[in-house]
Amino acid sequence: MNLLRYISVFLVLWLFFPAVSARSEDVYTQKRKQMIKHDIKGRGIKDKRVIDAMAKIPRHLFVPAFYKDKAYGDYPLPIGEGQTISQPYVVALMTEALNLKPDDRVLEIGTGSGYQAAVLAEIVKEVYTIEIRQRLAEEAEKRLKELGYKNIKVKHADGYFGWQEYAPFDAIIITASANHIPPPLIKQLKEGGRLIIPLGRTVYFQTLTLVTKKKEDLELKQMGGVSFVPMIGEARK
Ligand code: SAH
């Protein structure tokens, strides 16, 4: 009698739990589709490679468990240490602006959760990303490895100085705000390369600025207001 009861409990668990986890995966897939429709395509993002990357990446695995259900909303979310994962639309806008090619080598400053690095890694050949906060750097590196990304290198350092060993880069994306463009990053950008940065003096508001390196000159294009966490380290000295 007891044995029968054990077997039936086991059967119920076996039947029920896979169904529950399968259903919650579907919930995230649904939410991701909604995000693409309303906040990415719906707000004017056209680059198919950016759209495909964001339609594929499980963004809910880049936020703390507590925020999983909110991962596909169009706002930034806390990732610990007072830092945030950028809102989906801004990730798409910045990535699209870089006009990336499959063979490109890209440098990111401000790894944070690693989400932006994953988006880049779906589009280009090599991604280098630098994070100044050790815990975030370690967590992002582990997460990206678990998700199978082999074309991303994570470094714990001050991104102000770039990553000379792998320079020059076809594109550079800075996902923390600063009141100037770090000169070492301009040096490490290829001729004709593009760099995007939230430029501004205040903690609350900056102007997303796209920079194209042309001969000895920089061509600047302002792309609207954004709100990023500030770059720390050398940028603030
Ligand atoms: N791109 C991230 C979000 C960036 S939040 C994502 O997709 O989740 C900004 C990040 O920049 C924070 O993690 C912060 O610690 C980091 N940061 C700030 N100053 C930095 C610096 N000087 N060098 C490298 N990273 C920096």
PDB file of C-alpha atoms and ligand atoms in Angstrom:
ATOM      1  CA  MET A   1       0.000   0.000   0.000  1.00  0.00           C
ATOM      2  CA  ASN A   2       2.770   2.378   1.025  1.00  0.00           C
ATOM      3  CA  LEU A   3       4.746   1.513  -2.043  1.00  0.00           C
ATOM      4  CA  LEU A   4       1.766   2.322  -4.222  1.00  0.00           C
ATOM      5  CA  ARG A   5       1.456   5.709  -2.576  1.00  0.00           C
ATOM      6  CA  TYR A   6       5.145   6.489  -3.163  1.00  0.00           C
ATOM      7  CA  ILE A   7       4.848   5.492  -6.781  1.00  0.00           C
ATOM      8  CA  SER A   8       1.827   7.703  -7.349  1.00  0.00           C
ATOM      9  CA  VAL A   9       3.456  10.696  -5.615  1.00  0.00           C
ATOM     10  CA  PHE A  10       6.527  10.192  -7.768  1.00  0.00           C
ATOM     11  CA  LEU A  11       4.401   9.987 -10.906  1.00  0.00           C
ATOM     12  CA  VAL A  12       2.531  13.173 -10.056  1.00  0.00           C
ATOM     13  CA  LEU A  13       5.800  15.045  -9.428  1.00  0.00           C
ATOM     14  CA  TRP A  14       7.351  13.664 -12.588  1.00  0.00           C
ATOM     15  CA  LEU A  15       4.350  14.626 -14.707  1.00  0.00           C
ATOM     16  CA  PHE A  16       3.656  17.972 -13.113  1.00  0.00           C
ATOM     17  CA  PHE A  17       7.030  19.677 -12.634  1.00  0.00           C
ATOM     18  CA  PRO A  18       8.420  19.392 -16.155  1.00  0.00           C
ATOM     19  CA  ALA A  19       5.119  20.818 -17.338  1.00  0.00           C
ATOM     20  CA  VAL A  20       5.429  23.774 -14.964  1.00  0.00           C
ATOM     21  CA  SER A  21       8.991  24.572 -16.006  1.00  0.00           C
ATOM     22  CA  ALA A  22       8.125  24.175 -19.693  1.00  0.00           C
ATOM     23  CA  ARG A  23       5.241  26.571 -19.251  1.00  0.00           C
ATOM     24  CA  SER A  24       7.369  29.207 -17.509  1.00  0.00           C
ATOM     25  CA  GLU A  25       9.874  29.045 -20.411  1.00  0.00           C
ATOM     26  CA  ASP A  26       6.957  29.757 -22.730  1.00  0.00           C
ATOM     27  CA  VAL A  27       6.047  32.765 -20.591  1.00  0.00           C
ATOM     28  CA  TYR A  28       9.523  34.260 -21.173  1.00  0.00           C
ATOM     29  CA  THR A  29       9.375  33.487 -24.893  1.00  0.00           C
ATOM     30  CA  GLN A  30       6.036  35.274 -25.063  1.00  0.00           C
ATOM     31  CA  LYS A  31       7.364  38.255 -23.134  1.00  0.00           C
ATOM     32  CA  ARG A  32      10.395  38.409 -25.395  1.00  0.00           C
ATOM     33  CA  LYS A  33       8.181  38.443 -28.491  1.00  0.00           C
ATOM     34  CA  GLN A  34       6.147  41.281 -27.012  1.00  0.00           C
ATOM     35  CA  MET A  35       9.332  43.220 -26.251  1.00  0.00           C
ATOM     36  CA  ILE A  36      10.514  42.857 -29.870  1.00  0.00           C
ATOM     37  CA  LYS A  37       7.156  43.891 -31.253  1.00  0.00           C
ATOM     38  CA  HIS A  38       6.425  46.897 -29.020  1.00  0.00           C
ATOM     39  CA  ASP A  39       9.717  48.248 -27.751  1.00  0.00           C
ATOM     40  CA  ILE A  40      12.222  47.290 -30.435  1.00  0.00           C
ATOM     41  CA  LYS A  41      10.487  47.193 -33.851  1.00  0.00           C
ATOM     42  CA  GLY A  42       7.641  49.337 -32.526  1.00  0.00           C
ATOM     43  CA  ARG A  43      10.036  52.132 -31.605  1.00  0.00           C
ATOM     44  CA  GLY A  44      11.834  52.163 -34.925  1.00  0.00           C
ATOM     45  CA  ILE A  45      14.723  49.688 -34.704  1.00  0.00           C
ATOM     46  CA  LYS A  46      15.257  48.233 -38.196  1.00  0.00           C
ATOM     47  CA  ASP A  47      18.587  46.352 -38.146  1.00  0.00           C
ATOM     48  CA  LYS A  48      17.608  42.711 -38.556  1.00  0.00           C
ATOM     49  CA  ARG A  49      20.745  41.441 -36.849  1.00  0.00           C
ATOM     50  CA  VAL A  50      19.981  43.487 -33.740  1.00  0.00           C
ATOM     51  CA  ILE A  51      16.351  42.336 -33.730  1.00  0.00           C
ATOM     52  CA  ASP A  52      17.302  38.659 -34.220  1.00  0.00           C
ATOM     53  CA  ALA A  53      19.908  38.825 -31.445  1.00  0.00           C
ATOM     54  CA  MET A  54      17.478  40.325 -28.947  1.00  0.00           C
ATOM     55  CA  ALA A  55      14.733  37.890 -29.994  1.00  0.00           C
ATOM     56  CA  LYS A  56      17.084  35.025 -29.171  1.00  0.00           C
ATOM     57  CA  ILE A  57      18.878  36.040 -25.945  1.00  0.00           C
ATOM     58  CA  PRO A  58      17.200  34.979 -22.658  1.00  0.00           C
ATOM     59  CA  ARG A  59      17.332  38.427 -20.997  1.00  0.00           C
ATOM     60  CA  HIS A  60      15.652  37.009 -17.862  1.00  0.00           C
ATOM     61  CA  LEU A  61      18.873  35.099 -17.136  1.00  0.00           C
ATOM     62  CA  PHE A  62      20.827  38.389 -16.925  1.00  0.00           C
ATOM     63  CA  VAL A  63      18.830  39.876 -14.027  1.00  0.00           C
ATOM     64  CA  PRO A  64      18.594  38.815 -10.355  1.00  0.00           C
ATOM     65  CA  ALA A  65      15.942  36.083  -9.799  1.00  0.00           C
ATOM     66  CA  PHE A  66      13.683  38.609  -8.067  1.00  0.00           C
ATOM     67  CA  TYR A  67      13.343  40.647 -11.299  1.00  0.00           C
ATOM     68  CA  LYS A  68      12.986  37.781 -13.792  1.00  0.00           C
ATOM     69  CA  ASP A  69       9.342  38.554 -14.494  1.00  0.00           C
ATOM     70  CA  LYS A  70      10.206  42.169 -15.239  1.00  0.00           C
ATOM     71  CA  ALA A  71      13.205  41.375 -17.456  1.00  0.00           C
ATOM     72  CA  TYR A  72      11.399  42.140 -20.722  1.00  0.00           C
ATOM     73  CA  GLY A  73       9.883  45.455 -19.656  1.00  0.00           C
ATOM     74  CA  ASP A  74      11.262  48.564 -21.376  1.00  0.00           C
ATOM     75  CA  TYR A  75      13.151  49.964 -18.400  1.00  0.00           C
ATOM     76  CA  PRO A  76      16.513  49.426 -16.735  1.00  0.00           C
ATOM     77  CA  LEU A  77      16.665  47.012 -13.768  1.00  0.00           C
ATOM     78  CA  PRO A  78      19.039  46.741 -10.786  1.00  0.00           C
ATOM     79  CA  ILE A  79      21.808  44.124 -11.108  1.00  0.00           C
ATOM     80  CA  GLY A  80      23.495  44.717  -7.725  1.00  0.00           C
ATOM     81  CA  GLU A  81      26.207  47.123  -6.523  1.00  0.00           C
ATOM     82  CA  GLY A  82      23.956  50.065  -7.434  1.00  0.00           C
ATOM     83  CA  GLN A  83      24.298  49.264 -11.156  1.00  0.00           C
ATOM     84  CA  THR A  84      21.670  48.553 -13.809  1.00  0.00           C
ATOM     85  CA  ILE A  85      21.090  46.533 -16.957  1.00  0.00           C
ATOM     86  CA  SER A  86      20.107  49.039 -19.669  1.00  0.00           C
ATOM     87  CA  GLN A  87      16.563  49.108 -21.001  1.00  0.00           C
ATOM     88  CA  PRO A  88      16.015  46.964 -24.126  1.00  0.00           C
ATOM     89  CA  TYR A  89      15.293  49.890 -26.483  1.00  0.00           C
ATOM     90  CA  VAL A  90      18.502  51.710 -25.543  1.00  0.00           C
ATOM     91  CA  VAL A  91      20.544  48.511 -26.011  1.00  0.00           C
ATOM     92  CA  ALA A  92      19.002  48.146 -29.489  1.00  0.00           C
ATOM     93  CA  LEU A  93      19.475  51.823 -30.374  1.00  0.00           C
ATOM     94  CA  MET A  94      23.159  51.869 -29.387  1.00  0.00           C
ATOM     95  CA  THR A  95      23.907  48.564 -31.120  1.00  0.00           C
ATOM     96  CA  GLU A  96      22.134  49.605 -34.325  1.00  0.00           C
ATOM     97  CA  ALA A  97      24.001  52.937 -34.375  1.00  0.00           C
ATOM     98  CA  LEU A  98      27.348  51.115 -34.492  1.00  0.00           C
ATOM     99  CA  ASN A  99      26.418  49.652 -37.904  1.00  0.00           C
ATOM    100  CA  LEU A 100      28.253  46.408 -37.145  1.00  0.00           C
ATOM    101  CA  LYS A 101      29.594  43.882 -39.659  1.00  0.00           C
ATOM    102  CA  PRO A 102      30.023  40.133 -39.008  1.00  0.00           C
ATOM    103  CA  ASP A 103      33.830  40.350 -39.040  1.00  0.00           C
ATOM    104  CA  ASP A 104      34.045  43.248 -36.587  1.00  0.00           C
ATOM    105  CA  ARG A 105      35.975  43.306 -33.325  1.00  0.00           C
ATOM    106  CA  VAL A 106      34.111  45.355 -30.697  1.00  0.00           C
ATOM    107  CA  LEU A 107      35.109  46.756 -27.298  1.00  0.00           C
ATOM    108  CA  GLU A 108      32.509  47.401 -24.589  1.00  0.00           C
ATOM    109  CA  ILE A 109      33.182  49.467 -21.459  1.00  0.00           C
ATOM    110  CA  GLY A 110      30.829  48.548 -18.577  1.00  0.00           C
ATOM    111  CA  THR A 111      30.043  44.814 -18.798  1.00  0.00           C
ATOM    112  CA  GLY A 112      27.433  44.973 -16.002  1.00  0.00           C
ATOM    113  CA  SER A 113      25.187  41.914 -16.447  1.00  0.00           C
ATOM    114  CA  GLY A 114      26.806  40.925 -19.753  1.00  0.00           C
ATOM    115  CA  TYR A 115      23.561  41.372 -21.710  1.00  0.00           C
ATOM    116  CA  GLN A 116      24.893  44.026 -24.106  1.00  0.00           C
ATOM    117  CA  ALA A 117      28.007  41.895 -24.664  1.00  0.00           C
ATOM    118  CA  ALA A 118      25.776  38.932 -25.586  1.00  0.00           C
ATOM    119  CA  VAL A 119      23.840  41.080 -28.084  1.00  0.00           C
ATOM    120  CA  LEU A 120      27.133  42.142 -29.677  1.00  0.00           C
ATOM    121  CA  ALA A 121      28.453  38.572 -29.689  1.00  0.00           C
ATOM    122  CA  GLU A 122      25.456  37.386 -31.721  1.00  0.00           C
ATOM    123  CA  ILE A 123      26.309  39.947 -34.413  1.00  0.00           C
ATOM    124  CA  VAL A 124      30.110  40.221 -34.622  1.00  0.00           C
ATOM    125  CA  LYS A 125      33.127  37.918 -34.529  1.00  0.00           C
ATOM    126  CA  GLU A 126      34.887  39.106 -31.365  1.00  0.00           C
ATOM    127  CA  VAL A 127      33.697  41.021 -28.295  1.00  0.00           C
ATOM    128  CA  TYR A 128      35.977  42.429 -25.576  1.00  0.00           C
ATOM    129  CA  THR A 129      34.263  43.827 -22.491  1.00  0.00           C
ATOM    130  CA  ILE A 130      35.698  45.559 -19.421  1.00  0.00           C
ATOM    131  CA  GLU A 131      34.043  45.921 -16.001  1.00  0.00           C
ATOM    132  CA  ILE A 132      35.521  47.881 -13.096  1.00  0.00           C
ATOM    133  CA  ARG A 133      33.514  46.132 -10.345  1.00  0.00           C
ATOM    134  CA  GLN A 134      35.061  42.759  -9.671  1.00  0.00           C
ATOM    135  CA  ARG A 135      31.919  40.927  -8.564  1.00  0.00           C
ATOM    136  CA  LEU A 136      29.965  42.044 -11.640  1.00  0.00           C
ATOM    137  CA  ALA A 137      32.876  41.112 -13.919  1.00  0.00           C
ATOM    138  CA  GLU A 138      33.095  37.630 -12.416  1.00  0.00           C
ATOM    139  CA  GLU A 139      29.350  37.019 -12.491  1.00  0.00           C
ATOM    140  CA  ALA A 140      29.020  38.208 -16.086  1.00  0.00           C
ATOM    141  CA  GLU A 141      31.945  36.080 -17.220  1.00  0.00           C
ATOM    142  CA  LYS A 142      30.406  32.989 -15.605  1.00  0.00           C
ATOM    143  CA  ARG A 143      26.954  33.720 -17.034  1.00  0.00           C
ATOM    144  CA  LEU A 144      28.247  34.255 -20.576  1.00  0.00           C
ATOM    145  CA  LYS A 145      30.288  31.068 -20.370  1.00  0.00           C
ATOM    146  CA  GLU A 146      27.284  29.070 -19.172  1.00  0.00           C
ATOM    147  CA  LEU A 147      25.256  30.435 -22.072  1.00  0.00           C
ATOM    148  CA  GLY A 148      27.919  29.147 -24.435  1.00  0.00           C
ATOM    149  CA  TYR A 149      29.463  32.402 -25.709  1.00  0.00           C
ATOM    150  CA  LYS A 150      32.973  31.645 -26.930  1.00  0.00           C
ATOM    151  CA  ASN A 151      33.641  34.947 -28.685  1.00  0.00           C
ATOM    152  CA  ILE A 152      33.492  37.218 -25.603  1.00  0.00           C
ATOM    153  CA  LYS A 153      36.472  38.087 -23.400  1.00  0.00           C
ATOM    154  CA  VAL A 154      35.720  39.755 -20.036  1.00  0.00           C
ATOM    155  CA  LYS A 155      38.337  41.769 -18.127  1.00  0.00           C
ATOM    156  CA  HIS A 156      38.168  43.289 -14.634  1.00  0.00           C
ATOM    157  CA  ALA A 157      39.786  46.723 -15.010  1.00  0.00           C
ATOM    158  CA  ASP A 158      39.172  50.441 -15.509  1.00  0.00           C
ATOM    159  CA  GLY A 159      37.780  50.653 -19.044  1.00  0.00           C
ATOM    160  CA  TYR A 160      39.005  54.238 -19.392  1.00  0.00           C
ATOM    161  CA  PHE A 161      42.293  52.839 -20.701  1.00  0.00           C
ATOM    162  CA  GLY A 162      40.690  50.400 -23.145  1.00  0.00           C
ATOM    163  CA  TRP A 163      42.309  47.074 -24.017  1.00  0.00           C
ATOM    164  CA  GLN A 164      45.528  47.834 -25.915  1.00  0.00           C
ATOM    165  CA  GLU A 165      46.386  44.166 -26.455  1.00  0.00           C
ATOM    166  CA  TYR A 166      43.423  43.706 -28.839  1.00  0.00           C
ATOM    167  CA  ALA A 167      43.303  47.200 -30.355  1.00  0.00           C
ATOM    168  CA  PRO A 168      42.391  48.639 -32.797  1.00  0.00           C
ATOM    169  CA  PHE A 169      38.638  48.026 -32.631  1.00  0.00           C
ATOM    170  CA  ASP A 170      36.053  48.481 -35.383  1.00  0.00           C
ATOM    171  CA  ALA A 171      33.592  49.815 -32.821  1.00  0.00           C
ATOM    172  CA  ILE A 172      33.530  50.827 -29.142  1.00  0.00           C
ATOM    173  CA  ILE A 173      30.435  51.043 -26.944  1.00  0.00           C
ATOM    174  CA  ILE A 174      30.562  52.752 -23.552  1.00  0.00           C
ATOM    175  CA  THR A 175      27.608  51.845 -21.356  1.00  0.00           C
ATOM    176  CA  ALA A 176      28.372  54.190 -18.446  1.00  0.00           C
ATOM    177  CA  SER A 177      28.257  57.974 -18.692  1.00  0.00           C
ATOM    178  CA  ALA A 178      31.220  60.363 -18.747  1.00  0.00           C
ATOM    179  CA  ASN A 179      31.728  64.074 -19.311  1.00  0.00           C
ATOM    180  CA  HIS A 180      34.383  63.455 -21.962  1.00  0.00           C
ATOM    181  CA  ILE A 181      35.408  60.710 -24.347  1.00  0.00           C
ATOM    182  CA  PRO A 182      38.392  58.873 -22.830  1.00  0.00           C
ATOM    183  CA  PRO A 183      41.338  59.664 -25.172  1.00  0.00           C
ATOM    184  CA  PRO A 184      42.800  56.118 -24.965  1.00  0.00           C
ATOM    185  CA  LEU A 185      39.530  54.797 -26.432  1.00  0.00           C
ATOM    186  CA  ILE A 186      39.729  57.187 -29.388  1.00  0.00           C
ATOM    187  CA  LYS A 187      43.304  55.989 -29.996  1.00  0.00           C
ATOM    188  CA  GLN A 188      42.166  52.346 -29.940  1.00  0.00           C
ATOM    189  CA  LEU A 189      39.389  52.958 -32.481  1.00  0.00           C
ATOM    190  CA  LYS A 190      40.124  52.108 -36.131  1.00  0.00           C
ATOM    191  CA  GLU A 191      40.117  54.798 -38.768  1.00  0.00           C
ATOM    192  CA  GLY A 192      36.470  55.032 -39.889  1.00  0.00           C
ATOM    193  CA  GLY A 193      35.410  53.223 -36.714  1.00  0.00           C
ATOM    194  CA  ARG A 194      32.409  54.183 -34.580  1.00  0.00           C
ATOM    195  CA  LEU A 195      32.139  54.815 -30.855  1.00  0.00           C
ATOM    196  CA  ILE A 196      28.980  55.438 -28.867  1.00  0.00           C
ATOM    197  CA  ILE A 197      28.845  57.031 -25.403  1.00  0.00           C
ATOM    198  CA  PRO A 198      26.306  58.701 -23.083  1.00  0.00           C
ATOM    199  CA  LEU A 199      28.016  62.098 -22.759  1.00  0.00           C
ATOM    200  CA  GLY A 200      27.010  64.501 -20.014  1.00  0.00           C
ATOM    201  CA  ARG A 201      27.825  66.305 -16.818  1.00  0.00           C
ATOM    202  CA  THR A 202      24.992  65.092 -14.632  1.00  0.00           C
ATOM    203  CA  VAL A 203      24.191  61.766 -13.027  1.00  0.00           C
ATOM    204  CA  TYR A 204      20.613  61.943 -14.278  1.00  0.00           C
ATOM    205  CA  PHE A 205      20.802  63.018 -17.868  1.00  0.00           C
ATOM    206  CA  GLN A 206      23.220  62.597 -20.755  1.00  0.00           C
ATOM    207  CA  THR A 207      23.206  62.864 -24.531  1.00  0.00           C
ATOM    208  CA  LEU A 208      23.796  59.662 -26.435  1.00  0.00           C
ATOM    209  CA  THR A 209      26.634  60.617 -28.786  1.00  0.00           C
ATOM    210  CA  LEU A 210      27.852  58.696 -31.818  1.00  0.00           C
ATOM    211  CA  VAL A 211      31.445  59.404 -32.803  1.00  0.00           C
ATOM    212  CA  THR A 212      33.028  58.476 -36.143  1.00  0.00           C
ATOM    213  CA  LYS A 213      36.818  58.652 -36.412  1.00  0.00           C
ATOM    214  CA  LYS A 214      37.836  60.378 -39.640  1.00  0.00           C
ATOM    215  CA  LYS A 215      41.495  61.105 -40.338  1.00  0.00           C
ATOM    216  CA  GLU A 216      42.565  63.260 -37.416  1.00  0.00           C
ATOM    217  CA  ASP A 217      39.018  64.438 -36.841  1.00  0.00           C
ATOM    218  CA  LEU A 218      35.966  63.207 -34.930  1.00  0.00           C
ATOM    219  CA  GLU A 219      32.510  63.496 -36.410  1.00  0.00           C
ATOM    220  CA  LEU A 220      29.859  63.751 -33.669  1.00  0.00           C
ATOM    221  CA  LYS A 221      26.157  62.984 -33.923  1.00  0.00           C
ATOM    222  CA  GLN A 222      23.778  63.511 -31.009  1.00  0.00           C
ATOM    223  CA  MET A 223      21.104  60.843 -30.692  1.00  0.00           C
ATOM    224  CA  GLY A 224      18.859  62.027 -27.884  1.00  0.00           C
ATOM    225  CA  GLY A 225      18.681  62.021 -24.103  1.00  0.00           C
ATOM    226  CA  VAL A 226      19.480  58.996 -21.945  1.00  0.00           C
ATOM    227  CA  SER A 227      20.143  58.230 -18.290  1.00  0.00           C
ATOM    228  CA  PHE A 228      23.116  55.989 -17.480  1.00  0.00           C
ATOM    229  CA  VAL A 229      25.050  55.215 -14.308  1.00  0.00           C
ATOM    230  CA  PRO A 230      28.338  57.162 -14.245  1.00  0.00           C
ATOM    231  CA  MET A 231      31.721  55.825 -15.246  1.00  0.00           C
ATOM    232  CA  ILE A 232      33.995  55.668 -12.199  1.00  0.00           C
ATOM    233  CA  GLY A 233      37.767  55.460 -11.932  1.00  0.00           C
ATOM    234  CA  GLU A 234      40.001  57.646 -14.116  1.00  0.00           C
ATOM    235  CA  ALA A 235      36.991  59.264 -15.881  1.00  0.00           C
ATOM    236  CA  ARG A 236      36.079  61.061 -12.652  1.00  0.00           C
ATOM    237  CA  LYS A 237      39.511  62.319 -11.675  1.00  0.00           C
TER     238      LYS A 237
HETATM  239  N1  SAH B   1      26.151  47.040 -20.385  1.00  0.00           N
HETATM  240  C1  SAH B   1      25.610  46.586 -19.125  1.00  0.00           C
HETATM  241  C2  SAH B   1      25.021  47.690 -18.287  1.00  0.00           C
HETATM  242  C3  SAH B   1      26.029  48.705 -17.908  1.00  0.00           C
HETATM  243  S1  SAH B   1      25.776  49.520 -16.371  1.00  0.00           S
HETATM  244  C4  SAH B   1      24.589  45.473 -19.324  1.00  0.00           C
HETATM  245  O1  SAH B   1      24.312  45.098 -20.466  1.00  0.00           O
HETATM  246  O2  SAH B   1      24.094  44.953 -18.323  1.00  0.00           O
HETATM  247  C5  SAH B   1      27.345  50.318 -16.336  1.00  0.00           C
HETATM  248  C6  SAH B   1      28.479  49.443 -15.894  1.00  0.00           C
HETATM  249  O3  SAH B   1      29.677  50.175 -16.071  1.00  0.00           O
HETATM  250  C7  SAH B   1      28.424  49.089 -14.413  1.00  0.00           C
HETATM  251  O4  SAH B   1      28.469  47.711 -14.254  1.00  0.00           O
HETATM  252  C8  SAH B   1      29.661  49.762 -13.831  1.00  0.00           C
HETATM  253  O5  SAH B   1      30.264  49.046 -12.780  1.00  0.00           O
HETATM  254  C9  SAH B   1      30.567  49.823 -15.045  1.00  0.00           C
HETATM  255  N2  SAH B   1      31.639  50.824 -14.983  1.00  0.00           N
HETATM  256  C10 SAH B   1      31.615  52.055 -14.403  1.00  0.00           C
HETATM  257  N3  SAH B   1      32.787  52.680 -14.582  1.00  0.00           N
HETATM  258  C11 SAH B   1      33.579  51.830 -15.299  1.00  0.00           C
HETATM  259  C12 SAH B   1      34.930  51.900 -15.787  1.00  0.00           C
HETATM  260  N4  SAH B   1      35.690  52.964 -15.574  1.00  0.00           N
HETATM  261  N5  SAH B   1      35.396  50.838 -16.463  1.00  0.00           N
HETATM  262  C13 SAH B   1      34.648  49.724 -16.678  1.00  0.00           C
HETATM  263  N6  SAH B   1      33.368  49.599 -16.225  1.00  0.00           N
HETATM  264  C14 SAH B   1      32.836  50.644 -15.556  1.00  0.00           C
END
